[in-house]
mmCIF file of C-alpha atoms in Angstrom:
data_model
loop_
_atom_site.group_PDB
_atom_site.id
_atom_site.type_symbol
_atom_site.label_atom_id
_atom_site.label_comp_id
_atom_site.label_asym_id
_atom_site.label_seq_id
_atom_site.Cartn_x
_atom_site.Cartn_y
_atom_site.Cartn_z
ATOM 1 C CA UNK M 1 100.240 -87.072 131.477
ATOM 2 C CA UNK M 2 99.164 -90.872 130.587
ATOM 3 C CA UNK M 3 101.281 -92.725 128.078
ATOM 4 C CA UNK M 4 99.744 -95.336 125.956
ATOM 5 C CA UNK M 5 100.112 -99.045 127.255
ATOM 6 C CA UNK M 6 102.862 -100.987 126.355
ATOM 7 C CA UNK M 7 102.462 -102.304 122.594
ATOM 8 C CA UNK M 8 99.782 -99.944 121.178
ATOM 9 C CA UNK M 9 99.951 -99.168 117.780
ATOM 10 C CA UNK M 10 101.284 -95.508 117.454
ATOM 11 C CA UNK M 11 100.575 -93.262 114.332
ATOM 12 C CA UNK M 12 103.257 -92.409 112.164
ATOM 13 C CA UNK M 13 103.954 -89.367 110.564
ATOM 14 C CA UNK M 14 104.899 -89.906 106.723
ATOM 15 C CA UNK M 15 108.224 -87.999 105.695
ATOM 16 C CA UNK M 16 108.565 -86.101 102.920
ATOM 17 C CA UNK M 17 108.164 -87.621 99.121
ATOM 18 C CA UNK M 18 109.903 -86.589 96.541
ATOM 19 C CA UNK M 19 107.894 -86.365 93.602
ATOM 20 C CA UNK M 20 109.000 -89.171 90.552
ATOM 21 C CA UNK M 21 111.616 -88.165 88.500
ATOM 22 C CA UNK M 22 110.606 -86.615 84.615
ATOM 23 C CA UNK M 23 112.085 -89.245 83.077
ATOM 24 C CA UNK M 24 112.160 -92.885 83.139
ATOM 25 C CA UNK M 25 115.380 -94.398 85.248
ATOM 26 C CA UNK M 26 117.036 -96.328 83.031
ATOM 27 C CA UNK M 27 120.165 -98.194 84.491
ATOM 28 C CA UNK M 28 123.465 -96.839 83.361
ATOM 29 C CA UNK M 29 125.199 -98.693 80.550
ATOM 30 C CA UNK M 30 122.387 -99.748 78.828
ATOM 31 C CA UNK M 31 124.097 -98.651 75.376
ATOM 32 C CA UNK M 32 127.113 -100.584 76.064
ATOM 33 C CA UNK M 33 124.482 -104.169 76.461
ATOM 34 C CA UNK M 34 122.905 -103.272 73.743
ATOM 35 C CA UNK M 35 125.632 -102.717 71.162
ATOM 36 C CA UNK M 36 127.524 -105.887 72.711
ATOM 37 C CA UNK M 37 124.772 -108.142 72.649
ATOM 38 C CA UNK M 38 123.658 -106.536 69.672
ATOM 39 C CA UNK M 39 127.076 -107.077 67.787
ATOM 40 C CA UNK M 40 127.038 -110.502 68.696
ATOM 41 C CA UNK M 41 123.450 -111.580 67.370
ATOM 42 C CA UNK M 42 124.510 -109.743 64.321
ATOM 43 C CA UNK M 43 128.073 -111.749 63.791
ATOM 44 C CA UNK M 44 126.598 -115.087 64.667
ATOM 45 C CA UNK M 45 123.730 -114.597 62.396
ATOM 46 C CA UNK M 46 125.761 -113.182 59.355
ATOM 47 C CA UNK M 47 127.780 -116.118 59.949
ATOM 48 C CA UNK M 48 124.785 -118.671 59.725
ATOM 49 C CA UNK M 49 123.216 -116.748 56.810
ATOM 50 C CA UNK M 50 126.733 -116.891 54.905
ATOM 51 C CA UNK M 51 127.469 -120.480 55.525
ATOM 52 C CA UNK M 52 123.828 -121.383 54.565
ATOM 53 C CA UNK M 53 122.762 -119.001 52.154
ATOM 54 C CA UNK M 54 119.269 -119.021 54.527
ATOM 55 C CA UNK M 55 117.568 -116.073 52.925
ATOM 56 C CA UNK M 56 114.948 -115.979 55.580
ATOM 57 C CA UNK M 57 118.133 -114.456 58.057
ATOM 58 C CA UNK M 58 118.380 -111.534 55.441
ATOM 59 C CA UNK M 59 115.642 -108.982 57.365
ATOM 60 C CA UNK M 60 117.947 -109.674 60.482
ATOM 61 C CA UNK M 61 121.029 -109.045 58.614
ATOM 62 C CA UNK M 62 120.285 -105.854 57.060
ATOM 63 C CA UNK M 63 118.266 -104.331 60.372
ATOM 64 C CA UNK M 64 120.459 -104.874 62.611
ATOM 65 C CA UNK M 65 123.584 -104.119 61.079
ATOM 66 C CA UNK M 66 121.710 -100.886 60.110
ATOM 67 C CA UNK M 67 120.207 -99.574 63.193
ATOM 68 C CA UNK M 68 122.773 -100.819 65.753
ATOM 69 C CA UNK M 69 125.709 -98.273 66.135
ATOM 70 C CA UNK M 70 122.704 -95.340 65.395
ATOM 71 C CA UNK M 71 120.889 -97.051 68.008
ATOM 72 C CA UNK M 72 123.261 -97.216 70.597
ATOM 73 C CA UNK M 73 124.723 -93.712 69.897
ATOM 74 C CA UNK M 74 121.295 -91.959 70.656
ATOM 75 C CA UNK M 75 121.186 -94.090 73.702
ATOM 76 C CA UNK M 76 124.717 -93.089 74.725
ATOM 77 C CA UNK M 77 123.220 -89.291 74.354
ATOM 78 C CA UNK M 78 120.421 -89.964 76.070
ATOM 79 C CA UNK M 79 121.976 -91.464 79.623
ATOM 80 C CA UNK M 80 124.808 -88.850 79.419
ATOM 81 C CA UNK M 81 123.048 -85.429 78.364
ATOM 82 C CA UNK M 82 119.438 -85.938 77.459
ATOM 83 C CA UNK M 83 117.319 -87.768 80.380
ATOM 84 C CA UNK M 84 115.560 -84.743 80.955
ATOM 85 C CA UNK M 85 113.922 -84.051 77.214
ATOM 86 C CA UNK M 86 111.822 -87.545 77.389
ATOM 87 C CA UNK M 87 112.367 -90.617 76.094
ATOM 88 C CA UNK M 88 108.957 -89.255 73.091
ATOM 89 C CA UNK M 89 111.167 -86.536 72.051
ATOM 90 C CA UNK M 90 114.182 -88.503 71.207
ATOM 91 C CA UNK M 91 112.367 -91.554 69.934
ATOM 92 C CA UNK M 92 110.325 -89.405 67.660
ATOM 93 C CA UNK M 93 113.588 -87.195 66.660
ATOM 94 C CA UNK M 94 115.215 -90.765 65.322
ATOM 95 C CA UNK M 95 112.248 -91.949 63.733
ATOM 96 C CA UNK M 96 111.172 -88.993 61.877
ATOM 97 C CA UNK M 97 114.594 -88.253 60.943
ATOM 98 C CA UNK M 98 114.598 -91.957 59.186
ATOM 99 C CA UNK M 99 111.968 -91.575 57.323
ATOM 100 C CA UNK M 100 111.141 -88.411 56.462
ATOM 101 C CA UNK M 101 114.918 -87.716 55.634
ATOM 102 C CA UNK M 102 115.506 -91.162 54.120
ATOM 103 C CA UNK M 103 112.151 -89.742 51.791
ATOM 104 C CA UNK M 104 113.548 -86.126 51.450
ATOM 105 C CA UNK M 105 116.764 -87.060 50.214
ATOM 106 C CA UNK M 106 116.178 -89.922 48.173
ATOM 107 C CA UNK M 107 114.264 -87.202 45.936
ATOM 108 C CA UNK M 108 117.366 -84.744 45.589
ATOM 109 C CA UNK M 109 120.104 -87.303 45.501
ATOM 110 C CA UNK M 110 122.593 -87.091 42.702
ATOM 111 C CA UNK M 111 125.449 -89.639 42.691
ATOM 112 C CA UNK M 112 128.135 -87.100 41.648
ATOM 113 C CA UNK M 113 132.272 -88.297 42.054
ATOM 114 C CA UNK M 114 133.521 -85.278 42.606
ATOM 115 C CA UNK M 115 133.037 -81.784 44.894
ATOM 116 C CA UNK M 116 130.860 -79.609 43.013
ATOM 117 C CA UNK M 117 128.321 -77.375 42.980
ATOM 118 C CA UNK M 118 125.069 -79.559 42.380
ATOM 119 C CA UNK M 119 126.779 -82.336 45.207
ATOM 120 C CA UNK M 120 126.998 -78.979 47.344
ATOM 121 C CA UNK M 121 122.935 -78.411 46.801
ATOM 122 C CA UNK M 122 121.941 -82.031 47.144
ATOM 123 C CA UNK M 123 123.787 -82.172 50.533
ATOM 124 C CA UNK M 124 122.281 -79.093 51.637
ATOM 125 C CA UNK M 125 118.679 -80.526 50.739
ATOM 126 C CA UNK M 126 119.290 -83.737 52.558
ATOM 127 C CA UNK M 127 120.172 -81.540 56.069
ATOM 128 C CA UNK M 128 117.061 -79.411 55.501
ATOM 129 C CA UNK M 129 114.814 -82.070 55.311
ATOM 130 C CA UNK M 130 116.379 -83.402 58.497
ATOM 131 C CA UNK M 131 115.914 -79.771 60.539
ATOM 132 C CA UNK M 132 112.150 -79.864 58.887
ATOM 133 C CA UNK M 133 111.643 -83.898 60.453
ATOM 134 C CA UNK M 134 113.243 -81.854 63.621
ATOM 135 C CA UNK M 135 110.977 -78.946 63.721
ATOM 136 C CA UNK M 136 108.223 -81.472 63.027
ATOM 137 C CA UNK M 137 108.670 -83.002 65.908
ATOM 138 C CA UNK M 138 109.132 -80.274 68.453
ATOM 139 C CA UNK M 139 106.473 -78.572 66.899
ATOM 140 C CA UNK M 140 104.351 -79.329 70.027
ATOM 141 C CA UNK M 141 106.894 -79.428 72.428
ATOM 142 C CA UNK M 142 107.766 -75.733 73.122
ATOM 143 C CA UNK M 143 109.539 -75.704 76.375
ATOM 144 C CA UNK M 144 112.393 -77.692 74.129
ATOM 145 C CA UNK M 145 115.031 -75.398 73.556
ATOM 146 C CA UNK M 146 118.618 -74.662 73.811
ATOM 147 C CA UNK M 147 121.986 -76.043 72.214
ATOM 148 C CA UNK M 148 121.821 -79.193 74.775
ATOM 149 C CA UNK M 149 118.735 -80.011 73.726
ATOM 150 C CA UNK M 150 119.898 -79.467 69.876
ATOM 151 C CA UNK M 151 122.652 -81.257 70.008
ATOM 152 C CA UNK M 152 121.182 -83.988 71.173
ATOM 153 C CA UNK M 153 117.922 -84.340 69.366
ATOM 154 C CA UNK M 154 119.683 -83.575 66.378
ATOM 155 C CA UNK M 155 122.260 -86.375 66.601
ATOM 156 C CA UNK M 156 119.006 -88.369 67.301
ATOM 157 C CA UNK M 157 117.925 -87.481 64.341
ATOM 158 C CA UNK M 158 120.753 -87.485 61.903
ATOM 159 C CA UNK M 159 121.134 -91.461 63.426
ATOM 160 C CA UNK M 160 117.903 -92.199 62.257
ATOM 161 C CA UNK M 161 118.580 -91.424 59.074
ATOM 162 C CA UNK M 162 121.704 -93.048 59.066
ATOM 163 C CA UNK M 163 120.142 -95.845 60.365
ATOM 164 C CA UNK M 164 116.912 -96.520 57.456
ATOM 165 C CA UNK M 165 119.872 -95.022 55.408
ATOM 166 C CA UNK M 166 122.422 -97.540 55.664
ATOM 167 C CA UNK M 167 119.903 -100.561 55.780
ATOM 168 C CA UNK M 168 118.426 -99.662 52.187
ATOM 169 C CA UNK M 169 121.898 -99.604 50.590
ATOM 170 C CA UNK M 170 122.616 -102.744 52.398
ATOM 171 C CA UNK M 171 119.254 -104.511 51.126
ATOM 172 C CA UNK M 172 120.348 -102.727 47.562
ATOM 173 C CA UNK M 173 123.823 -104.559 47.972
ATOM 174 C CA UNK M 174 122.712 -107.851 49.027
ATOM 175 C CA UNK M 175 120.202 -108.011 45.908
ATOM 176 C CA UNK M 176 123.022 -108.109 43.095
ATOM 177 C CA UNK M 177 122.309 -109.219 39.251
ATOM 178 C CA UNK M 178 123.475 -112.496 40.282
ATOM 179 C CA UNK M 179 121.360 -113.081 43.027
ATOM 180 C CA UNK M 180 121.921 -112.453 46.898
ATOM 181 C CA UNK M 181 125.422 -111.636 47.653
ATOM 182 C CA UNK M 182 125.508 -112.067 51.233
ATOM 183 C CA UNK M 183 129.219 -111.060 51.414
ATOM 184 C CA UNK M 184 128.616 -107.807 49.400
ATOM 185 C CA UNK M 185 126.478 -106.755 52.572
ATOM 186 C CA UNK M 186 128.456 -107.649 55.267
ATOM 187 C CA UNK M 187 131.402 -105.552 53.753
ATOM 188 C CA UNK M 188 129.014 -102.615 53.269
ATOM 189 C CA UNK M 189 127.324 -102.538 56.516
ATOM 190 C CA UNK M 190 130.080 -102.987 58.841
ATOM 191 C CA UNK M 191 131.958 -99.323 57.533
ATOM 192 C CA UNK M 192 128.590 -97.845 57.162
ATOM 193 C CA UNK M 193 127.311 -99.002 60.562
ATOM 194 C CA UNK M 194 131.109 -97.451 62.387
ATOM 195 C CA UNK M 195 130.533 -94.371 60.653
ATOM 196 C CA UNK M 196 127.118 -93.810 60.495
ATOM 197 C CA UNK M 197 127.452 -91.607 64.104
ATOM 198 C CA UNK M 198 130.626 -89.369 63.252
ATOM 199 C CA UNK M 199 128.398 -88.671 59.909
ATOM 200 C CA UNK M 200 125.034 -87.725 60.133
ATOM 201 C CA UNK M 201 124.647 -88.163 63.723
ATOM 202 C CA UNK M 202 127.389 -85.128 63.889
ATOM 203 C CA UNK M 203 125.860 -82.765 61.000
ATOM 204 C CA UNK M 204 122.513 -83.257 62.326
ATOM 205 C CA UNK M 205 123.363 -82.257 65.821
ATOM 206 C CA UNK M 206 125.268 -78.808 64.944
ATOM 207 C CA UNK M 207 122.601 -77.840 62.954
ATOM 208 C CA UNK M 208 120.354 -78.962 65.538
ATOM 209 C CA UNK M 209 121.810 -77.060 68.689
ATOM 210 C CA UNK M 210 121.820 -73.886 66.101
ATOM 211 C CA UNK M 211 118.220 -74.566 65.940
ATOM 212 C CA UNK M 212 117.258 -74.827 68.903
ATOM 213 C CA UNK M 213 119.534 -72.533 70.331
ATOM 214 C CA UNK M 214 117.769 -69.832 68.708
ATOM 215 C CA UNK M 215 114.294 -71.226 69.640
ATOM 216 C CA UNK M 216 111.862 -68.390 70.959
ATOM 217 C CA UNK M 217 110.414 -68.860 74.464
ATOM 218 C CA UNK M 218 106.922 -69.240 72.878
ATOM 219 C CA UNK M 219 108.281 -72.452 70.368
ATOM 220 C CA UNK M 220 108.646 -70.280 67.617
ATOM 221 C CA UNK M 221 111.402 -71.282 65.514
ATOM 222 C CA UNK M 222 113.849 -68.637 63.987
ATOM 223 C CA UNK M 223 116.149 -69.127 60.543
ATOM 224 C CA UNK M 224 118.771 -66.279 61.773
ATOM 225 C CA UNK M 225 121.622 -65.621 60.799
ATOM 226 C CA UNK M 226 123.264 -68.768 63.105
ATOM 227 C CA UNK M 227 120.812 -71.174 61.952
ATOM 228 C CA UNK M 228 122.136 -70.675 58.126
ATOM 229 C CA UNK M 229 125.590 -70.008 58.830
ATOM 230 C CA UNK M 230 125.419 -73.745 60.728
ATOM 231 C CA UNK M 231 123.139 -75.328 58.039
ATOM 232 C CA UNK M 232 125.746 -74.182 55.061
ATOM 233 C CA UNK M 233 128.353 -75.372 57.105
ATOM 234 C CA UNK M 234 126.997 -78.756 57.472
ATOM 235 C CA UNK M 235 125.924 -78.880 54.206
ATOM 236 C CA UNK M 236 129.855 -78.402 53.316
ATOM 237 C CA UNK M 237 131.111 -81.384 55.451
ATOM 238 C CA UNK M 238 127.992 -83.542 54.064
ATOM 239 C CA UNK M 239 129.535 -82.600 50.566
ATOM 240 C CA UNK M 240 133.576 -82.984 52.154
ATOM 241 C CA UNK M 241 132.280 -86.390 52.985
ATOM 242 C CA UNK M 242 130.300 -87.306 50.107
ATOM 243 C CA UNK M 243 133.578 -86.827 47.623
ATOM 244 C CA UNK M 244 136.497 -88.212 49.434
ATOM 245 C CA UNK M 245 136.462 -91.749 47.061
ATOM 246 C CA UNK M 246 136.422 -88.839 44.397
ATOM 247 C CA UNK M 247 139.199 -86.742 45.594
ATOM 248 C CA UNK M 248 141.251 -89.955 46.890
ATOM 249 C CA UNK M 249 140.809 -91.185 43.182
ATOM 250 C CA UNK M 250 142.268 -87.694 41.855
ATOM 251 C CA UNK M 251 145.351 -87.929 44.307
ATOM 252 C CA UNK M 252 145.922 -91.223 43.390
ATOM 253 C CA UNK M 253 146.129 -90.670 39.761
ATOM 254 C CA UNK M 254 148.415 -87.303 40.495
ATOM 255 C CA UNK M 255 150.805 -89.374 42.571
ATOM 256 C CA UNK M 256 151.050 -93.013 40.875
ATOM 257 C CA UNK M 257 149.027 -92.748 37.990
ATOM 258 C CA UNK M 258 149.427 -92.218 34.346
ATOM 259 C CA UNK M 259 146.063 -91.712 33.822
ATOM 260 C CA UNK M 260 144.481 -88.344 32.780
ATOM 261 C CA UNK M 261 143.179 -86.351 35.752
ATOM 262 C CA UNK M 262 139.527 -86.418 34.864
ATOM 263 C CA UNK M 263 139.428 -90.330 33.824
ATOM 264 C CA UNK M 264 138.582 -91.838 37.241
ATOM 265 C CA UNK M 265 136.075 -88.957 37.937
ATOM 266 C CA UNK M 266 133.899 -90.376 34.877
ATOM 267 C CA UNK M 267 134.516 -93.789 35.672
ATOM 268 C CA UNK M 268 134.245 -93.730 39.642
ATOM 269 C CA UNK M 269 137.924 -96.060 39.798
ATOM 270 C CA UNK M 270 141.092 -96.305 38.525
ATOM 271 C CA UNK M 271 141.538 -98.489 35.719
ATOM 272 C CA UNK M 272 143.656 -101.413 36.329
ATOM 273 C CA UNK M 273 145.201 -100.567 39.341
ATOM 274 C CA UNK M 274 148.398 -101.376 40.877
ATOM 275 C CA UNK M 275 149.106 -102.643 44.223
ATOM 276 C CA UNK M 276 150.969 -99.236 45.162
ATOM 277 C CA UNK M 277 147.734 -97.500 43.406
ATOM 278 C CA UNK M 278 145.272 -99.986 45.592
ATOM 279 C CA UNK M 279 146.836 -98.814 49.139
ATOM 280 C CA UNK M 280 147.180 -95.174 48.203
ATOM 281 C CA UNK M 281 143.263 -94.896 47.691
ATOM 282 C CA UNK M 282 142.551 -96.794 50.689
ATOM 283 C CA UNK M 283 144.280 -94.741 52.221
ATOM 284 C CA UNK M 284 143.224 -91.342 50.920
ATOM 285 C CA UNK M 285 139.318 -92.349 51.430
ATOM 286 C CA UNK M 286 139.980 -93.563 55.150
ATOM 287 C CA UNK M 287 141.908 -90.549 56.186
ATOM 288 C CA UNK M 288 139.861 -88.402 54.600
ATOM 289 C CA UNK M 289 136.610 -89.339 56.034
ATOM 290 C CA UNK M 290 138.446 -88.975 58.984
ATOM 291 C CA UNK M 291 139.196 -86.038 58.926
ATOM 292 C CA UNK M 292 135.434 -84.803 57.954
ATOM 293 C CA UNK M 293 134.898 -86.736 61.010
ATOM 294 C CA UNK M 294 137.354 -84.689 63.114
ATOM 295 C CA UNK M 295 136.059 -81.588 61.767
ATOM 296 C CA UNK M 296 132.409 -82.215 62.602
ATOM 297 C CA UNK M 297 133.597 -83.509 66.439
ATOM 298 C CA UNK M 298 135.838 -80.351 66.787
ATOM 299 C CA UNK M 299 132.340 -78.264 66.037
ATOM 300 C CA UNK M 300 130.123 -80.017 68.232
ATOM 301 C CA UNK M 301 132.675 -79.886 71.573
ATOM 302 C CA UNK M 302 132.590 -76.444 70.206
ATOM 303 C CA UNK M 303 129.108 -75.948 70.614
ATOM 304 C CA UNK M 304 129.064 -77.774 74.165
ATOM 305 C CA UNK M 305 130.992 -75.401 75.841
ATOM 306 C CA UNK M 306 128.668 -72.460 75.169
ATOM 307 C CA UNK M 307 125.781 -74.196 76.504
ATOM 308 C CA UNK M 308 125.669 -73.725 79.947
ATOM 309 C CA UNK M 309 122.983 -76.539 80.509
ATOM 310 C CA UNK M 310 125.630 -78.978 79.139
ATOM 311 C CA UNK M 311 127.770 -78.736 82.520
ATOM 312 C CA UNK M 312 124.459 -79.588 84.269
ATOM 313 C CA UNK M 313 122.484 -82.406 82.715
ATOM 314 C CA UNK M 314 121.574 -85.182 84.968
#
């Protein structure tokens, strides 16, 4: 048996590849960069648009105080549970939840105070349009399917109309009759943009993982039984939400208030309020948007546990 000489090149066998992941690898913690660094453009440029009433920082303002807690939410769900659907899916999920809901709802919308009946059917509009943006999306994508994959796409969705959402009513702010009120929108973006993901991001997501949880193998979608039950229900805490400044009003009035019970309903505030009257109505709207808020994470940990694919995402 010869051996080859000293210092000849020898062949090498390759090893086994592994084929590329589905997905793209994106580092972990990318939604905590972007809402820091995010957070801080936005302060520092409210700041400079307020102290030099620079109209031209306005677009900047408005988009970023928008889209930025949406944005990093859907990011957060995508590192965490959603790697495996594709970064198309969940992009197109937030985008056509934007503005096909924005569109949707913006047709239906009624400004009502109070819980009622019409509020009830305007909020249950505004989530169908967002399942219809969802099933337009998946439409072509039928090996989607299961409450993981609702959950998630459906938050993405719900945050994307939060997100083209809350930067229209902060553009509608901004623009007052006496000109551009730059304070006006930082006060309404910054509760908007905390609570835009423990709103719609939430509704959209149970009805979402109903959805798709009782998606056919072939990509058919089915409206059982589930799929209503979870859109009425969502359509309640949309409406729950919707009236708390309504209902906190009522309490207020009941508790330190002479004021007839159906005055602040007509006039959407108590007149001339009282300091006691002032903190009792903050406090009645906060806690009860919390508690919608509760509610809707309650349902959705809910939901996780009965999806076995939740216990093994990536």
């Amino acid at each position: 048996m010869t051996y080859p000489p000293p210092g000849a090149p020898r062949a090498r066998i390759p090893g086994p590849q592994l084929p590329p992941p589905p997905y793209p690898r994106i580092r972990a913690g990318l939604w905590r960069r972007c809402l820091g660094g995010g957070l801080a453009v936005w302060a520092l440029t409210g700041l400079v648009a307020y102290a030099t009433a620079d109209i031209t920082l306005l677009p900047t303002v408005v988009l970023l105080g928008g889209f930025l807690l949406p944005v990093a939410f859907v990011l957060w769900a995508y590192e965490r549970h959603g790697r495996d659907l594709g970064v198309s899916a969940v992009l197109g999920c937030f985008l056509a939840g934007g503005a096909l809901g924005v569109l949707g709802a913006s047709a239906t919308e009624h400004h009502a105070l109070h819980p009622s009946l019409r509020m009830f059917s305007d909020a249950g509009l505004a989530e169908a349009v967002k399942l219809t943006a969802l099933v337009f999306v998946l439409r072509r994508l039928p090996g989607i399917h299961g409450m993981r994959a609702g959950l998630v796409l459906g938050a993405a969705v719900g945050c994307g109309f939060a997100a083209f959402e809350g930067s229209g009513h902060a553009f509608g702010t901004a623009l007052s009759a006496d000109g551009l009120d730059l304070r006006a929108l930082l006060e309404t973006e910054i509760p908007r943009g905390m609570l835009a993901p423990l709103g719609h991001g939430l509704w959209t997501a149970i009805a979402g993982g109903a959805l798709l949880a009782n998606r056919r193998p072939n990509g058919r979608f089915r409206l059982g039984v589930p799929v209503l039950g979870a859109w009425l229900g969502v359509g309640l805490l949309h409406t729950l939400w919707d009236s708390t400044h309504g209902v906190a009003l009522w309490l207020v009035t009941q508790l330190a208030g002479p004021y007839p019970a159906r005055q602040p309903f007509a006039q959407g505030y108590v007149p001339g309020p009282t300091a006691v009257q002032d903190h009792l109505l903050a406090v009645f709207s906060v806690g009860g948007l919390v508690l919608v808020s509760l509610l809707g994470i309650a349902r959705v940990r809910s939901l996780a546990r009965r999806g076995a694919s939740w216990r093994n995402t990536p």
